[in-house]
PDB file of C-alpha atoms and ligand atoms in Angstrom:
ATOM      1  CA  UNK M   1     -13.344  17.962   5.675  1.00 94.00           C
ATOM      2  CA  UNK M   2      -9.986  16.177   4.858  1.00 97.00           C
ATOM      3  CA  UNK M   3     -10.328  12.231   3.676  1.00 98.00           C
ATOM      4  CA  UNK M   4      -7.128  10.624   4.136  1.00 98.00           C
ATOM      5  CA  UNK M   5      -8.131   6.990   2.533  1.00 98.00           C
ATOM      6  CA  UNK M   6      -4.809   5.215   2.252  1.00 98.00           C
ATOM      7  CA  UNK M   7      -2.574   5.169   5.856  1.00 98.00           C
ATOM      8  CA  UNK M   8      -0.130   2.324   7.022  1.00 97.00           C
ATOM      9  CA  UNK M   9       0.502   0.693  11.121  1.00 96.00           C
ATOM     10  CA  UNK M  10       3.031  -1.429  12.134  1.00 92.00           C
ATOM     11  CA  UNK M  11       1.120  -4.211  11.230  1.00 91.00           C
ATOM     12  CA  UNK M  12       2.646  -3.869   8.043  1.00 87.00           C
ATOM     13  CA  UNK M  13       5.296  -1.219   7.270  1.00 86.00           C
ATOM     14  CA  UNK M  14       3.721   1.153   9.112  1.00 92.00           C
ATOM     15  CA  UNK M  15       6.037   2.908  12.353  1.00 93.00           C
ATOM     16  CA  UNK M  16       2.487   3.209  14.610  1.00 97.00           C
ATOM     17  CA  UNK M  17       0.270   1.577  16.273  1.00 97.00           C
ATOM     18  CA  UNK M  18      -3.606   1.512  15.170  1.00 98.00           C
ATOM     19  CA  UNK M  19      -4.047   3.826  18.137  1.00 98.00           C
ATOM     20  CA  UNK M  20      -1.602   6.361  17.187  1.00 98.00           C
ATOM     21  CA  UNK M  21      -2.482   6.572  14.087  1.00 98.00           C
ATOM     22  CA  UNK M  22      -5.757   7.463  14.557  1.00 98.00           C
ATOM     23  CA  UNK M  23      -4.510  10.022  16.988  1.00 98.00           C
ATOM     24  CA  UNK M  24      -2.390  12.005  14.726  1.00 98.00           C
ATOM     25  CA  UNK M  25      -4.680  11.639  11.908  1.00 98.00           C
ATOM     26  CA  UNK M  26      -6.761  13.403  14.364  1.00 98.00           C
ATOM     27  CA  UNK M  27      -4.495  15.833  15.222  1.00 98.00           C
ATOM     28  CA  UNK M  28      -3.389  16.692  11.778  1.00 97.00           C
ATOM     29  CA  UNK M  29      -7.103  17.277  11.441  1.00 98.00           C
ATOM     30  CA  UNK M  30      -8.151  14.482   9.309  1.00 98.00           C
ATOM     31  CA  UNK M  31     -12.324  13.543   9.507  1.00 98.00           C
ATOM     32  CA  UNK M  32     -12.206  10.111   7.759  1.00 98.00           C
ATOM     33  CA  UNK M  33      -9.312   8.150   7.745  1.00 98.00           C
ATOM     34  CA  UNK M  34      -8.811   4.961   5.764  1.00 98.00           C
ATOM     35  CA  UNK M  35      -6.209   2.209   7.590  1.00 98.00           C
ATOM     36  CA  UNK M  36      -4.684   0.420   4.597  1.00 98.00           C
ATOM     37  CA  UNK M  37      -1.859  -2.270   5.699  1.00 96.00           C
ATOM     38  CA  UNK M  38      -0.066  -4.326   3.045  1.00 93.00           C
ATOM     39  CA  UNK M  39      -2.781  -7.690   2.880  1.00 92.00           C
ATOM     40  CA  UNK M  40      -3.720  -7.548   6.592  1.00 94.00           C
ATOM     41  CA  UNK M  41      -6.500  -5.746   8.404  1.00 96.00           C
ATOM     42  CA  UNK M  42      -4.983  -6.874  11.638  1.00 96.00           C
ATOM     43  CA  UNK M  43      -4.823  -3.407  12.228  1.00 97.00           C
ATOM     44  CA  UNK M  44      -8.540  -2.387  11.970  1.00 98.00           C
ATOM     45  CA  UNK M  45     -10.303  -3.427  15.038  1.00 98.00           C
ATOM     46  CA  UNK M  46      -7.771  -1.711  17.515  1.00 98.00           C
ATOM     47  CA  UNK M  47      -8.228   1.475  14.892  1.00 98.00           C
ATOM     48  CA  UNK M  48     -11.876   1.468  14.546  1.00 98.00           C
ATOM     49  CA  UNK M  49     -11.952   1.643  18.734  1.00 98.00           C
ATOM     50  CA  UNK M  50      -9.737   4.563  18.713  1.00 98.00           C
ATOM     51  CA  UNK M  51     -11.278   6.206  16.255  1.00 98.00           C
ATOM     52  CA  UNK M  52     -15.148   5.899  17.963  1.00 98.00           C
ATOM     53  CA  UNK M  53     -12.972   7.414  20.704  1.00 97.00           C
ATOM     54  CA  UNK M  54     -11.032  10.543  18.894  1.00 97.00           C
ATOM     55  CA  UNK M  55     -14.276  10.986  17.301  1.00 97.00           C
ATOM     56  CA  UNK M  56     -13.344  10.707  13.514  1.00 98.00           C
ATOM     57  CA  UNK M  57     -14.501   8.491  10.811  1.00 98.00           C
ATOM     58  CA  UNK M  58     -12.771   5.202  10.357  1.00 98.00           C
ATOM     59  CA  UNK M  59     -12.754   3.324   7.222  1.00 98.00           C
ATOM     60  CA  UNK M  60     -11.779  -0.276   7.332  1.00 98.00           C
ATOM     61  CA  UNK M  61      -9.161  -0.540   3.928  1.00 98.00           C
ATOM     62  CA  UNK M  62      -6.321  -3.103   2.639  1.00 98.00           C
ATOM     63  CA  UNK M  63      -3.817  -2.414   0.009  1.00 98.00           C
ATOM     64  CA  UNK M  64      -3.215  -5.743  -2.353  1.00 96.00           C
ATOM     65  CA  UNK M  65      -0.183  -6.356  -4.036  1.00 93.00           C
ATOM     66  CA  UNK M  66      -1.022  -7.570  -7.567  1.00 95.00           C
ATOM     67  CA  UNK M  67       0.675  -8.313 -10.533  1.00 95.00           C
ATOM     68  CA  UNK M  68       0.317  -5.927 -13.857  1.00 96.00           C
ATOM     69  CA  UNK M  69       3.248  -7.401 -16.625  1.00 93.00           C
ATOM     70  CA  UNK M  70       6.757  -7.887 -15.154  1.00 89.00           C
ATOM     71  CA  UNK M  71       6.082  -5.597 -12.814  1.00 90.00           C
ATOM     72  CA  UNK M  72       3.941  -5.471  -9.351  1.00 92.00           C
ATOM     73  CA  UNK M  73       1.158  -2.395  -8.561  1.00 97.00           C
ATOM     74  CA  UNK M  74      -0.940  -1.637  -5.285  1.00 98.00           C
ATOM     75  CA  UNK M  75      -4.547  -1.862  -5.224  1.00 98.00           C
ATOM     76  CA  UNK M  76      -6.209  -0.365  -2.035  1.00 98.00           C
ATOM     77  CA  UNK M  77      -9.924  -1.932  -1.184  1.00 98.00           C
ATOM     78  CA  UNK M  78     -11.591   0.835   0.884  1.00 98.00           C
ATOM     79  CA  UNK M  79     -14.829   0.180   3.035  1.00 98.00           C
ATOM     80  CA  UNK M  80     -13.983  -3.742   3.113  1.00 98.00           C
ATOM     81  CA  UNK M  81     -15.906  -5.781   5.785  1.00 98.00           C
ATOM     82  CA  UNK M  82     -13.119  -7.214   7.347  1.00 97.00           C
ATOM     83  CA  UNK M  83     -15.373 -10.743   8.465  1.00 97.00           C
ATOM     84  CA  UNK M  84     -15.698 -11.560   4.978  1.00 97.00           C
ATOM     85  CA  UNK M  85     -15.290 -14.835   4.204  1.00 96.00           C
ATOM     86  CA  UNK M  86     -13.757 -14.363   1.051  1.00 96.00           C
ATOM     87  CA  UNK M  87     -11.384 -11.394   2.228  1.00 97.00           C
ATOM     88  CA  UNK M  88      -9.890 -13.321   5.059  1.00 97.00           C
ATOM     89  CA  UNK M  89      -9.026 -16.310   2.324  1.00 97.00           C
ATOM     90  CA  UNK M  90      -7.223 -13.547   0.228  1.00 97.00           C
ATOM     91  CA  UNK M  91      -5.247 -12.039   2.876  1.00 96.00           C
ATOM     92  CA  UNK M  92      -4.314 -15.759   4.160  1.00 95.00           C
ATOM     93  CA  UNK M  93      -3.348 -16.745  -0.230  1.00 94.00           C
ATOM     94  CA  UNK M  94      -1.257 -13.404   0.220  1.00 91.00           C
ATOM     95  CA  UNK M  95       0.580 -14.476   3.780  1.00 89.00           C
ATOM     96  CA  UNK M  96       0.920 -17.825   2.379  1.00 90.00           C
ATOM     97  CA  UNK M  97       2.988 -16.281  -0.672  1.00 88.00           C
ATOM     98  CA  UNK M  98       4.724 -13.635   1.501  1.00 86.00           C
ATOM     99  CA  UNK M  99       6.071 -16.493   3.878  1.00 88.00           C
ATOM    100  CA  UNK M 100       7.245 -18.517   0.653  1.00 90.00           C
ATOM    101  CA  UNK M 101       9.070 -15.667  -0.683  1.00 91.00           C
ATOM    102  CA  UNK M 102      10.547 -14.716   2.591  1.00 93.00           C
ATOM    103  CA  UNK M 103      11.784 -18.304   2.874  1.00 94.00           C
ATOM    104  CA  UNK M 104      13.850 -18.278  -0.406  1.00 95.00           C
ATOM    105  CA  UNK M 105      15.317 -14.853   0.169  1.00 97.00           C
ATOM    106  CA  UNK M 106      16.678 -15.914   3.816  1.00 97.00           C
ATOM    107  CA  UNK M 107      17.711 -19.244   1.876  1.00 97.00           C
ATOM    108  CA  UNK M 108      19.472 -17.111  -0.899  1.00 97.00           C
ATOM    109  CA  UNK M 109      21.176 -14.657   2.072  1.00 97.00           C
ATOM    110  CA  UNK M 110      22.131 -17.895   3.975  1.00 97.00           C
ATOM    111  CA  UNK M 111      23.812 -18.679   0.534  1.00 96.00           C
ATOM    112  CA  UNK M 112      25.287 -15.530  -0.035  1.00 96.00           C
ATOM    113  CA  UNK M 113      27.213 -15.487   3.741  1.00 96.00           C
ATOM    114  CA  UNK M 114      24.398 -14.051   6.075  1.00 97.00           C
ATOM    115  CA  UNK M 115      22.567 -17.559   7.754  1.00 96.00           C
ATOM    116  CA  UNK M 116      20.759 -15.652  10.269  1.00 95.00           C
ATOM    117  CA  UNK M 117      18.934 -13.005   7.877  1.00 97.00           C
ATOM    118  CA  UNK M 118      15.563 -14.717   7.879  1.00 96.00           C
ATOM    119  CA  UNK M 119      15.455 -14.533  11.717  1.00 96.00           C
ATOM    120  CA  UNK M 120      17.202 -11.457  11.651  1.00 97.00           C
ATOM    121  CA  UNK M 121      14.517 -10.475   9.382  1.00 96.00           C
ATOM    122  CA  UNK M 122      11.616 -12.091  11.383  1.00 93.00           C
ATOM    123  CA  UNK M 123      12.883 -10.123  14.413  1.00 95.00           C
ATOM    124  CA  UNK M 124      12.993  -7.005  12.725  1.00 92.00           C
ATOM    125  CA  UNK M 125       9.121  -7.161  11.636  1.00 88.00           C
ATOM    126  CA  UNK M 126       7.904  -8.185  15.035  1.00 85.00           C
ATOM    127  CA  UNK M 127       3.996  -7.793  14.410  1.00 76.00           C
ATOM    128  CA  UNK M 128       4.488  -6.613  10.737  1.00 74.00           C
ATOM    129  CA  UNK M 129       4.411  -8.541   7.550  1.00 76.00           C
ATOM    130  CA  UNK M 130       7.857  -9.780   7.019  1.00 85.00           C
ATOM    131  CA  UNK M 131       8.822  -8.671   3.887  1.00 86.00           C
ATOM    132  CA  UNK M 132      12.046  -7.176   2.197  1.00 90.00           C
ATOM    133  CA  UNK M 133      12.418  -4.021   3.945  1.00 90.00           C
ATOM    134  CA  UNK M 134      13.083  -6.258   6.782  1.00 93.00           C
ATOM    135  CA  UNK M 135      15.590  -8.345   5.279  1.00 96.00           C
ATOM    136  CA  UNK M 136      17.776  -4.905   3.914  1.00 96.00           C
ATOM    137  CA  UNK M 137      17.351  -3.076   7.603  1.00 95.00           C
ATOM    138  CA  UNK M 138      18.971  -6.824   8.896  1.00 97.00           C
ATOM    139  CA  UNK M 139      21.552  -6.459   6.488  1.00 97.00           C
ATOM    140  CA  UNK M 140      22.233  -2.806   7.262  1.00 97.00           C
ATOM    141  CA  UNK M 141      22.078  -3.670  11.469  1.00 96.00           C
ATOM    142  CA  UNK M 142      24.932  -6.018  11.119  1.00 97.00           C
ATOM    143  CA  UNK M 143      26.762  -3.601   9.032  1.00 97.00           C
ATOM    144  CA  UNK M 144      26.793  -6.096   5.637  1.00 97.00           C
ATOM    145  CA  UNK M 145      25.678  -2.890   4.553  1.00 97.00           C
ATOM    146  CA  UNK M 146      25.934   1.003   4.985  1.00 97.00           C
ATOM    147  CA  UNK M 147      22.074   1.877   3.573  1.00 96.00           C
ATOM    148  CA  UNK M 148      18.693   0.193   2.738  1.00 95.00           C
ATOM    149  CA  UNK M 149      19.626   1.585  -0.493  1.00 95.00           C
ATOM    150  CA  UNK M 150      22.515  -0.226  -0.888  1.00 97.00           C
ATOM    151  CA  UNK M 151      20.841  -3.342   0.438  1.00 96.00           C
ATOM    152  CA  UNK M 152      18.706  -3.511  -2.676  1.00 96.00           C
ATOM    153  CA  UNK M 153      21.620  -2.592  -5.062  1.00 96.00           C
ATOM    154  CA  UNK M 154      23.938  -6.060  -3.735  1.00 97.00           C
ATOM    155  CA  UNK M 155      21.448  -8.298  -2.407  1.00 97.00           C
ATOM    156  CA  UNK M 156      17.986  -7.879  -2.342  1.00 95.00           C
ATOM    157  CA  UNK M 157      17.155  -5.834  -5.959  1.00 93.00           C
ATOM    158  CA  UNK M 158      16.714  -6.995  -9.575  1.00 89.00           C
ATOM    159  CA  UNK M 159      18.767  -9.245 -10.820  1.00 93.00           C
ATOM    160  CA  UNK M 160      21.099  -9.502  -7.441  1.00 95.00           C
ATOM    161  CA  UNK M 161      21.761 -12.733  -5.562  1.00 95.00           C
ATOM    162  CA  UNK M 162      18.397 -12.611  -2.770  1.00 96.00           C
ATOM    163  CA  UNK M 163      15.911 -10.871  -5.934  1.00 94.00           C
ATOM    164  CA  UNK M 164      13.483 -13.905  -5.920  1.00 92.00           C
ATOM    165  CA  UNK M 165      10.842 -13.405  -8.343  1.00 83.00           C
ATOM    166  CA  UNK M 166       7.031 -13.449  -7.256  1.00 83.00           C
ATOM    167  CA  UNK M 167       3.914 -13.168  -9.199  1.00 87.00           C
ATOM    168  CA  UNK M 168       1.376 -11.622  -7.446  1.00 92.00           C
ATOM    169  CA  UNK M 169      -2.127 -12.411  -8.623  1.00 95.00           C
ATOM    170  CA  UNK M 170      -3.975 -10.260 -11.727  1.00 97.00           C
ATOM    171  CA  UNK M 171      -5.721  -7.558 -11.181  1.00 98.00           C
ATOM    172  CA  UNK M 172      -9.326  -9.033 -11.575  1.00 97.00           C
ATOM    173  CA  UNK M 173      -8.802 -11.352  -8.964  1.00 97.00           C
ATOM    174  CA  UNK M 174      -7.602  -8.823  -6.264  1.00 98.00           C
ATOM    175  CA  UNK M 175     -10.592  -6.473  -7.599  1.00 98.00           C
ATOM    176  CA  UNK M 176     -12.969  -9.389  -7.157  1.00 98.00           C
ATOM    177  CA  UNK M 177     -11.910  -9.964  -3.805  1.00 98.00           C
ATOM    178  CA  UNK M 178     -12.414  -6.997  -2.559  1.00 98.00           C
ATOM    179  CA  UNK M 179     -15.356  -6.418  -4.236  1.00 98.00           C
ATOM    180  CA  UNK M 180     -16.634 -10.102  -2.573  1.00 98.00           C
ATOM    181  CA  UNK M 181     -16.090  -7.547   1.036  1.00 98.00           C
ATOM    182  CA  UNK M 182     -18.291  -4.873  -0.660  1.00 98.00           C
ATOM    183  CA  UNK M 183     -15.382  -2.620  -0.901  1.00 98.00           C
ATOM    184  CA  UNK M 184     -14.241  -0.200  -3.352  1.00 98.00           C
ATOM    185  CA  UNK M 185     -11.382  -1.182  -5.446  1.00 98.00           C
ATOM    186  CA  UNK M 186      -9.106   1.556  -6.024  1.00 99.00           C
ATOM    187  CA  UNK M 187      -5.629   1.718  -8.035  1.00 98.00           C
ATOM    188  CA  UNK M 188      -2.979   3.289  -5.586  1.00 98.00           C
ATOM    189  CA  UNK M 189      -0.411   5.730  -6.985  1.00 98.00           C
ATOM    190  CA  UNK M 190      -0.455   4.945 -10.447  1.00 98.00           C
ATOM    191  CA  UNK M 191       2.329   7.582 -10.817  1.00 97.00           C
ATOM    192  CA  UNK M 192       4.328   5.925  -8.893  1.00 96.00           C
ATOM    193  CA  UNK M 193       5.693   2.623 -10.563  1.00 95.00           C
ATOM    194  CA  UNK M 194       8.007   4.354 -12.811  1.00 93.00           C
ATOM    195  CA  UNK M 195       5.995   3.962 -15.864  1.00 96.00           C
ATOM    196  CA  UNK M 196       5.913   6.325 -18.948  1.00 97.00           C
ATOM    197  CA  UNK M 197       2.588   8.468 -19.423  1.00 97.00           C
ATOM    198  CA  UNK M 198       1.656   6.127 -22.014  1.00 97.00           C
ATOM    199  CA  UNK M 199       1.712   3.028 -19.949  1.00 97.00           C
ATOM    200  CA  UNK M 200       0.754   4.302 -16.742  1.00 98.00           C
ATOM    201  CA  UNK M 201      -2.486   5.458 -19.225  1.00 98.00           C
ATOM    202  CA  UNK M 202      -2.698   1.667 -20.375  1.00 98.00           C
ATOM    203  CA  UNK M 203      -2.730   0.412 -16.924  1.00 98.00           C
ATOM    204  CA  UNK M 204      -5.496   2.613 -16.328  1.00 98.00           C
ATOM    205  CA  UNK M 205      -7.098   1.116 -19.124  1.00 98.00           C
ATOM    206  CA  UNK M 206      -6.331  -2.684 -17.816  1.00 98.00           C
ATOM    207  CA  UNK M 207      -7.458  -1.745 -14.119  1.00 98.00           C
ATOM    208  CA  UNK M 208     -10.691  -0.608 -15.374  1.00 98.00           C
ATOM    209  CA  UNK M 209     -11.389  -3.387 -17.871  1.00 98.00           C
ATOM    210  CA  UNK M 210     -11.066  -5.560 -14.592  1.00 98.00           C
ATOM    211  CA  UNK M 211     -13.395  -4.054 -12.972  1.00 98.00           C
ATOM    212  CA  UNK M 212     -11.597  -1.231 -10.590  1.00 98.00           C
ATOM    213  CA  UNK M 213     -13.420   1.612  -9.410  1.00 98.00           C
ATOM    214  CA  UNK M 214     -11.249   4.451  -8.607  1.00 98.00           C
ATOM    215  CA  UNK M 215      -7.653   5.752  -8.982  1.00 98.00           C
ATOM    216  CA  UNK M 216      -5.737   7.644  -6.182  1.00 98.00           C
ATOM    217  CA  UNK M 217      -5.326  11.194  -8.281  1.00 98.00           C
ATOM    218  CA  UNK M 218      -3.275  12.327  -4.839  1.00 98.00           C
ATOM    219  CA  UNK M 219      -0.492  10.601  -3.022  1.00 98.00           C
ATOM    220  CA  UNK M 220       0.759  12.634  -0.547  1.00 98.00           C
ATOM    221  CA  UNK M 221       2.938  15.627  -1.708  1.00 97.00           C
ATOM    222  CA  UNK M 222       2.750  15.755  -5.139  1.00 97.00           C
ATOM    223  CA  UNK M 223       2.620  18.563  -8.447  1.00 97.00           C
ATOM    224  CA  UNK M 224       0.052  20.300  -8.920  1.00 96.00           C
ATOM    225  CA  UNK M 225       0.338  18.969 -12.633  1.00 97.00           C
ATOM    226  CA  UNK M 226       0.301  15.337 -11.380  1.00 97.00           C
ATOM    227  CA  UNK M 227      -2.840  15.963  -9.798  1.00 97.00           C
ATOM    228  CA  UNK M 228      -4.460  17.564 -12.631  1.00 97.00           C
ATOM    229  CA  UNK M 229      -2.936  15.017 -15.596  1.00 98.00           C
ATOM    230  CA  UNK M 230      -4.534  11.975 -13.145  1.00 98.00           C
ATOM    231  CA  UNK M 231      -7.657  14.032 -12.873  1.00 98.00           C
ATOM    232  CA  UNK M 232      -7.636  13.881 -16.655  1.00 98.00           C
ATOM    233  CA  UNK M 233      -7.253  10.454 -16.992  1.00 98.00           C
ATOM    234  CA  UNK M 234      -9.482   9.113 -14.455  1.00 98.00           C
ATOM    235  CA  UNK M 235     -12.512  11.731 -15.744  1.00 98.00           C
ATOM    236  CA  UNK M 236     -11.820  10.496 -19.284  1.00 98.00           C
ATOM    237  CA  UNK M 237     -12.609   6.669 -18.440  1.00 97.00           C
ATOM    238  CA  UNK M 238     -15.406   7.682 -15.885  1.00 97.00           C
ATOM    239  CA  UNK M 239     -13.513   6.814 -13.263  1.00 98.00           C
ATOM    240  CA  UNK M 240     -13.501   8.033  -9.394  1.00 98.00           C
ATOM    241  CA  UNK M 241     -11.166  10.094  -7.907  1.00 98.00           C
ATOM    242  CA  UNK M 242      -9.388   9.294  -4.341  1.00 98.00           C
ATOM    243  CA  UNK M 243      -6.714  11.001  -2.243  1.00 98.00           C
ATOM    244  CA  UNK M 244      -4.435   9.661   0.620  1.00 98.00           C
ATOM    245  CA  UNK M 245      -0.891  10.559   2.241  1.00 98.00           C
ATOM    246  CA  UNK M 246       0.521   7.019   2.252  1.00 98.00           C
ATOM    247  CA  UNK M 247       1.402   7.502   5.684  1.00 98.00           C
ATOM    248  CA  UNK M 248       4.137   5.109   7.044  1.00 97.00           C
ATOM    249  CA  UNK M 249       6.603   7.213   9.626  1.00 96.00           C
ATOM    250  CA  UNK M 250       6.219  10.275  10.876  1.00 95.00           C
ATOM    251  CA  UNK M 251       9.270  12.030   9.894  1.00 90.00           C
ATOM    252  CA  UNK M 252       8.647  11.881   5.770  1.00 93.00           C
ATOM    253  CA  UNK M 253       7.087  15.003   5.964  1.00 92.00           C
ATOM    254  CA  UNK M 254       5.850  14.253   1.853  1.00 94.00           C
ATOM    255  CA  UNK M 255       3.592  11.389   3.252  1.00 96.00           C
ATOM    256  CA  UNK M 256       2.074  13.086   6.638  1.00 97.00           C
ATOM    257  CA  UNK M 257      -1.717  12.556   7.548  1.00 98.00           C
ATOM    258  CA  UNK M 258      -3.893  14.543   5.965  1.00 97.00           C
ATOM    259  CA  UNK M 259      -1.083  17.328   4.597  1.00 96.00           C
ATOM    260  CA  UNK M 260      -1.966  17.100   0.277  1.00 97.00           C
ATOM    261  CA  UNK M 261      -3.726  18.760  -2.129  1.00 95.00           C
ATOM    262  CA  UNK M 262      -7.536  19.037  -2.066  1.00 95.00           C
ATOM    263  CA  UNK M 263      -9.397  16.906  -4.646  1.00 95.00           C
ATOM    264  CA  UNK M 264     -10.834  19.547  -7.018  1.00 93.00           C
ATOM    265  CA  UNK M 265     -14.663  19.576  -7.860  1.00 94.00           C
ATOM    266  CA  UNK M 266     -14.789  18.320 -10.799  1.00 95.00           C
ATOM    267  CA  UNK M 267     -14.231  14.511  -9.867  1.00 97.00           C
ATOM    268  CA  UNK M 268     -16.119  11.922  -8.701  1.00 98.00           C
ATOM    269  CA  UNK M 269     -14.553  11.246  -5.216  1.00 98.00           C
ATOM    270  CA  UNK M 270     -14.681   7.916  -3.989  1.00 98.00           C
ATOM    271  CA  UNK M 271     -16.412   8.864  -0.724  1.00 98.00           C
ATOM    272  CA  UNK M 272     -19.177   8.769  -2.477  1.00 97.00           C
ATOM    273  CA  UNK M 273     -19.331   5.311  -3.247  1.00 98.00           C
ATOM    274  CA  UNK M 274     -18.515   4.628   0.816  1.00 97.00           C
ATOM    275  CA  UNK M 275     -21.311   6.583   2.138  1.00 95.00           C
ATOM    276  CA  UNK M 276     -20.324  10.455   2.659  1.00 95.00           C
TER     277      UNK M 276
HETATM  278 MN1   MN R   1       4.375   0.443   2.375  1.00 78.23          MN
HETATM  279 MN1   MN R   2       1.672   1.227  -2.214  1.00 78.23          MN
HETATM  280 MN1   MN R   3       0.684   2.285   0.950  1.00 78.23          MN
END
């Protein structure tokens, strides 16, 4: 039985639709799927219909930005109820701050020579989240720039004239709400913030002090001596163990539904705190 708990639509970065999504999860053989779009679950209801209909397990999920030091980290909130009071006043805190910080980078691009990169932008995000990805594919369709890469080097990254600085709220809070939706709180990709062992170890430490609940030991593609170092880190601190691809497009073949390791036996997986 593959779990693929962490999966992205076009409701936020994602390339598909809730429906196709669902379908090549089920394709790619995948029995419970989690939908987890950057602070929306605009995404669930139209997934949760498709999935009654492929037949396979849908679990409604969210993945918070939050704030750990300078520096910002994912938390994913599997098994959420998405009419929760309290959820839906997160998710509109987190649009509220999106639209803020979209404002002063389209300000700062106007400023910088490109006045129409917030519509631009806007355009380019259509149901999505607008967020910077958006801004750096505007500035690479008008040819300001030759790659998204380079987009974040001159204009968008640390430091450059559009980086506008955001603090995303602390980890207890994002824990708490999705906790308030009787969700599971789970750190996403802890390996994947560009931290040294030692730190990504201390924000371990921090995540569970606030109350998280599990930490994604499998992201996709990934060494088999990733997966077992996060094993030991999460088993040490009594932690539980999840697994997802991450999926945004189909063509990165390192973040495809349900293609990963399996979770060994000897952690806790987090499906067992959601039912299975
Ligand atoms: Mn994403
Ligand atoms: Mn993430
Ligand atoms: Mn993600």
């Amino acid at each position: 039985m593959i779990f693929d708990l962490h999966s992205h639509t076009y409701f936020s970065d994602g390339a598909l639709s809730p429906e196709a999504l669902v379908e090549r999860a089920k394709a790619r053989g995948v029995s419970v799927l989690a939908i987890t779009d950057h602070d929306t679950i605009a995404g669930v209801g139209l997934a949760h219909k498709a999935a009654v209909k492929a037949g396979i397990e849908l679990i409604a999920g969210i993945e918070f930005s939050s704030q750990w030091g300078k520096g910002g980290v994912h938390i994913v909130g599997l098994g959420v109820d998405p009419d929760s009071p309290g959820l839906q006043a997160a998710i509109k805190f987190q649009e509220l701050a999106r639209e803020a910080r979209s404002q002063a980078i389209g300000e700062r691009l106007s400023r910088a020579g490109f006045p129409g990169a917030l519509a631009g932008a806007q355009a380019l995000a259509g149901e999505g989240t607008l967020g910077r990805p958006h801004f750096a594919q505007y500035l690479v369709s008008i040819g300001a720039v030759k790659n998204i890469n380079a987009a974040f080097k001159k204009y968008l990254g640390t430091g450059k004239p559009a980086d506008v600085k955001y603090q995303w709220p602390l980890m207890d809070e994002v824990i708490g709400w999705i906790h308030s939706a009787g969700g599971v709180a789970v750190l996403a990709h802890p390996a994947k913030y560009e931290l040294t062992r030692m730190k990504m170890c201390a924000l371990v430490d921090s995540f569970a002090a606030a109350g998280g609940d599990a930490v994604e030991v499998i992201s996709g593609l990934q060494p088999m001596s990733l997966t077992q170092d996060l094993i030991n880190i999460v088993n040490a601190r009594s932690l539980y163990a999840s697994c997802g691809s991450d999926f945004h497009v189909p063509d990165q073949t390192w973040q495809e539904l349900g293609s990963f390791g399996v979770l060994p036996d000897n952690v806790k997986p987090v499906w067992n705190l959601l039912g299975f």
